mmCIF file of C-alpha atoms in Angstrom:
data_model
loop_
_atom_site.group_PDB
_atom_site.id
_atom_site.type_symbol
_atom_site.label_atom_id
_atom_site.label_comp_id
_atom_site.label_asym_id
_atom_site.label_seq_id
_atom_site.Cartn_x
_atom_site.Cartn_y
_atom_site.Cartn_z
ATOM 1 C CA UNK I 184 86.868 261.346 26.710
ATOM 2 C CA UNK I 185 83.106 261.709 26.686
ATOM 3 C CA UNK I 186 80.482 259.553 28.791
ATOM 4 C CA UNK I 187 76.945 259.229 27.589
ATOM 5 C CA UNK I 188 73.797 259.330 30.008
ATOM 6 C CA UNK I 189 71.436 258.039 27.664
ATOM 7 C CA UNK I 190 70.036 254.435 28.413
ATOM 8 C CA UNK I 191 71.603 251.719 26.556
ATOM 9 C CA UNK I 192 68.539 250.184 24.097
ATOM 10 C CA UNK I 193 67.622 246.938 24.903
ATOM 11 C CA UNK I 194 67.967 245.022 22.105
ATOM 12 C CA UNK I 195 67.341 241.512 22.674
ATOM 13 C CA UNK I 196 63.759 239.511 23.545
ATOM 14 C CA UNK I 197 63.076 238.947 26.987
ATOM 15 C CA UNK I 198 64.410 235.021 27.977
ATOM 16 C CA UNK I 199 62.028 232.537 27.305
ATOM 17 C CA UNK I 200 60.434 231.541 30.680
ATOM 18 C CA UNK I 201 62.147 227.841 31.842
ATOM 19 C CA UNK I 202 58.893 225.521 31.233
ATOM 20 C CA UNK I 203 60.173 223.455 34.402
ATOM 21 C CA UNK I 204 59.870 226.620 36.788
ATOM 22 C CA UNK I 205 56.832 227.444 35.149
ATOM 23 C CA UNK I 206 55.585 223.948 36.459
ATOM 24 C CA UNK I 207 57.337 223.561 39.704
ATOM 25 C CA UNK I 208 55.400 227.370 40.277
ATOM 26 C CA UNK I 209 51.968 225.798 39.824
ATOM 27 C CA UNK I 210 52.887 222.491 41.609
ATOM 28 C CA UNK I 211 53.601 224.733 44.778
ATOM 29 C CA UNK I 212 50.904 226.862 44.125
ATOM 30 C CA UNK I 213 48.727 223.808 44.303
ATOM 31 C CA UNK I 214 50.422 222.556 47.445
ATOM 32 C CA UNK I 215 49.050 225.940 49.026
ATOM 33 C CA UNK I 216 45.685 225.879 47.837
ATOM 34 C CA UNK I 217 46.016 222.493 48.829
ATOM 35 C CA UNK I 218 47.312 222.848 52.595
ATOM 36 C CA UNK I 219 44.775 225.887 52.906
ATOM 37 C CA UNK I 220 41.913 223.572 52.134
ATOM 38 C CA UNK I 221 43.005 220.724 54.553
ATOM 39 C CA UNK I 222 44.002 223.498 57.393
ATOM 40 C CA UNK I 223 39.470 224.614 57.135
ATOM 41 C CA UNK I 224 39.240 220.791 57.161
ATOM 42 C CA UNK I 225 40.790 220.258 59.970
ATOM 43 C CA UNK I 226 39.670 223.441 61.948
ATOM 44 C CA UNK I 227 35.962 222.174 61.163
ATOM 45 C CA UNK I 228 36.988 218.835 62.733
ATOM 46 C CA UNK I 229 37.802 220.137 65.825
ATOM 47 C CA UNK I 230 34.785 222.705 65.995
ATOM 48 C CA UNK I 231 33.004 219.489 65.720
ATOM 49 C CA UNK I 232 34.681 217.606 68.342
ATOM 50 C CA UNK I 233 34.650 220.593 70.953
ATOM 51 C CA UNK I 234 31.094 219.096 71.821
ATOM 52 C CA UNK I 235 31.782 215.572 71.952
ATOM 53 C CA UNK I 236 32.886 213.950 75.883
ATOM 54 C CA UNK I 237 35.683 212.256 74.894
ATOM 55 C CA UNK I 238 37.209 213.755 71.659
ATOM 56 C CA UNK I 239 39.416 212.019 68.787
ATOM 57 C CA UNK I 240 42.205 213.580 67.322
ATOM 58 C CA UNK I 241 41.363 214.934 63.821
ATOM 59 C CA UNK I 242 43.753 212.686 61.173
ATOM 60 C CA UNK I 243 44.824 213.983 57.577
ATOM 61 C CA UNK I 244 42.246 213.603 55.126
ATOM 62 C CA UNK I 245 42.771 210.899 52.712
ATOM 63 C CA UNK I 246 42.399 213.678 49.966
ATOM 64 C CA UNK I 247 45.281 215.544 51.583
ATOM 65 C CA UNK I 248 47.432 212.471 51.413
ATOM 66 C CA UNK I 249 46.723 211.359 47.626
ATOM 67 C CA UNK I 250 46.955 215.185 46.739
ATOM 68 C CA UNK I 251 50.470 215.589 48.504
ATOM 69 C CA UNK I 252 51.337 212.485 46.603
ATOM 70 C CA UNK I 253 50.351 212.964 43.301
ATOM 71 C CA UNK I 254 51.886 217.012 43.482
ATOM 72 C CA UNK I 255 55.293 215.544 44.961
ATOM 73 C CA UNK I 256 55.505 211.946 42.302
ATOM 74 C CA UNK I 257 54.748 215.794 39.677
ATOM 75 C CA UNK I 258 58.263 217.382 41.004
ATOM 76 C CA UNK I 259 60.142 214.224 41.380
ATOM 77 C CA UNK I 260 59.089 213.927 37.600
ATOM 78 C CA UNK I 261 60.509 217.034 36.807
ATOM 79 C CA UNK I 262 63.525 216.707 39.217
ATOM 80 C CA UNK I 263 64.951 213.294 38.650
ATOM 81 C CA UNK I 264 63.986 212.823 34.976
ATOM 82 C CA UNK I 265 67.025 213.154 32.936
ATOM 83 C CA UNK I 266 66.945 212.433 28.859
ATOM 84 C CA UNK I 267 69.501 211.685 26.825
ATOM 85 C CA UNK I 268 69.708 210.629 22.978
ATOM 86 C CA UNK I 269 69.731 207.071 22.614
ATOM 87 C CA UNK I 270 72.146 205.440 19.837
ATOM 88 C CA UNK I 271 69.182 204.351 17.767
ATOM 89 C CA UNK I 272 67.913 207.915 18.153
ATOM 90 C CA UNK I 273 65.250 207.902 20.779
ATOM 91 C CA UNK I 274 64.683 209.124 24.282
ATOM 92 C CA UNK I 275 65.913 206.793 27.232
ATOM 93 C CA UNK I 276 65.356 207.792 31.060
ATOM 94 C CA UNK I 277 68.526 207.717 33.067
ATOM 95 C CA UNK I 278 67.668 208.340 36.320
ATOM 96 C CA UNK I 279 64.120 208.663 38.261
ATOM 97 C CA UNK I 280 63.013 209.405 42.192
ATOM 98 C CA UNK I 281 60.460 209.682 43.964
ATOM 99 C CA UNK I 282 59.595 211.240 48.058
ATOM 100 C CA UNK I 283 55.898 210.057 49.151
ATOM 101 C CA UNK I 284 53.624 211.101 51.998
ATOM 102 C CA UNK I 285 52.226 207.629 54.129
ATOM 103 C CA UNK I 286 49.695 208.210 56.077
#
């Protein structure tokens, strides 16, 4: 019996990349760019309030909270959305979530 060295060919196409990873990848990217910008928000904040007498305690931009919301109602879309064919032949949503940031 003989065994061959040589690399087996690859013969296929790559797999197709998953469209919802593809999205839940930008959605977190966002959330980093995101919690990067708010993080220089709030460091300014308290550069600021170093020279004040009595200072405040910095809160969450309101941009931070709509952006957390609208990126996390984005995954809960692609998380909790389930389709299924519908008798008369169209789509009907089975199930749907959501998480939220209150501020």
């Amino acid at each position: 019996m003989t065994f061959f060295s040589f690399p087996i060919p690859f013969t296929g196409l790559p797999a197709p990349v998953d469209e919802k990873a593809k999205k839940k990848k930008q959605i977190f990217d966002l959330a980093r760019l995101l919690q990067e910008e708010v993080s220089r928000f709030l460091e300014q904040q308290v550069e600021i309030q170093e020279d004040r007498e009595n200072p405040t305690r910095p809160r969450l931009p309101i941009f931070f909270v709509k952006g957390f919301n609208a990126l996390k109602s984005k995954e809960a879309a692609l998380d909790n959305y389930k389709y299924s064919k519908a008798s008369d032949g169209g789509d009907r949503t089975i199930g749907r979530g959501s998480h939220r940031f209150h501020h």
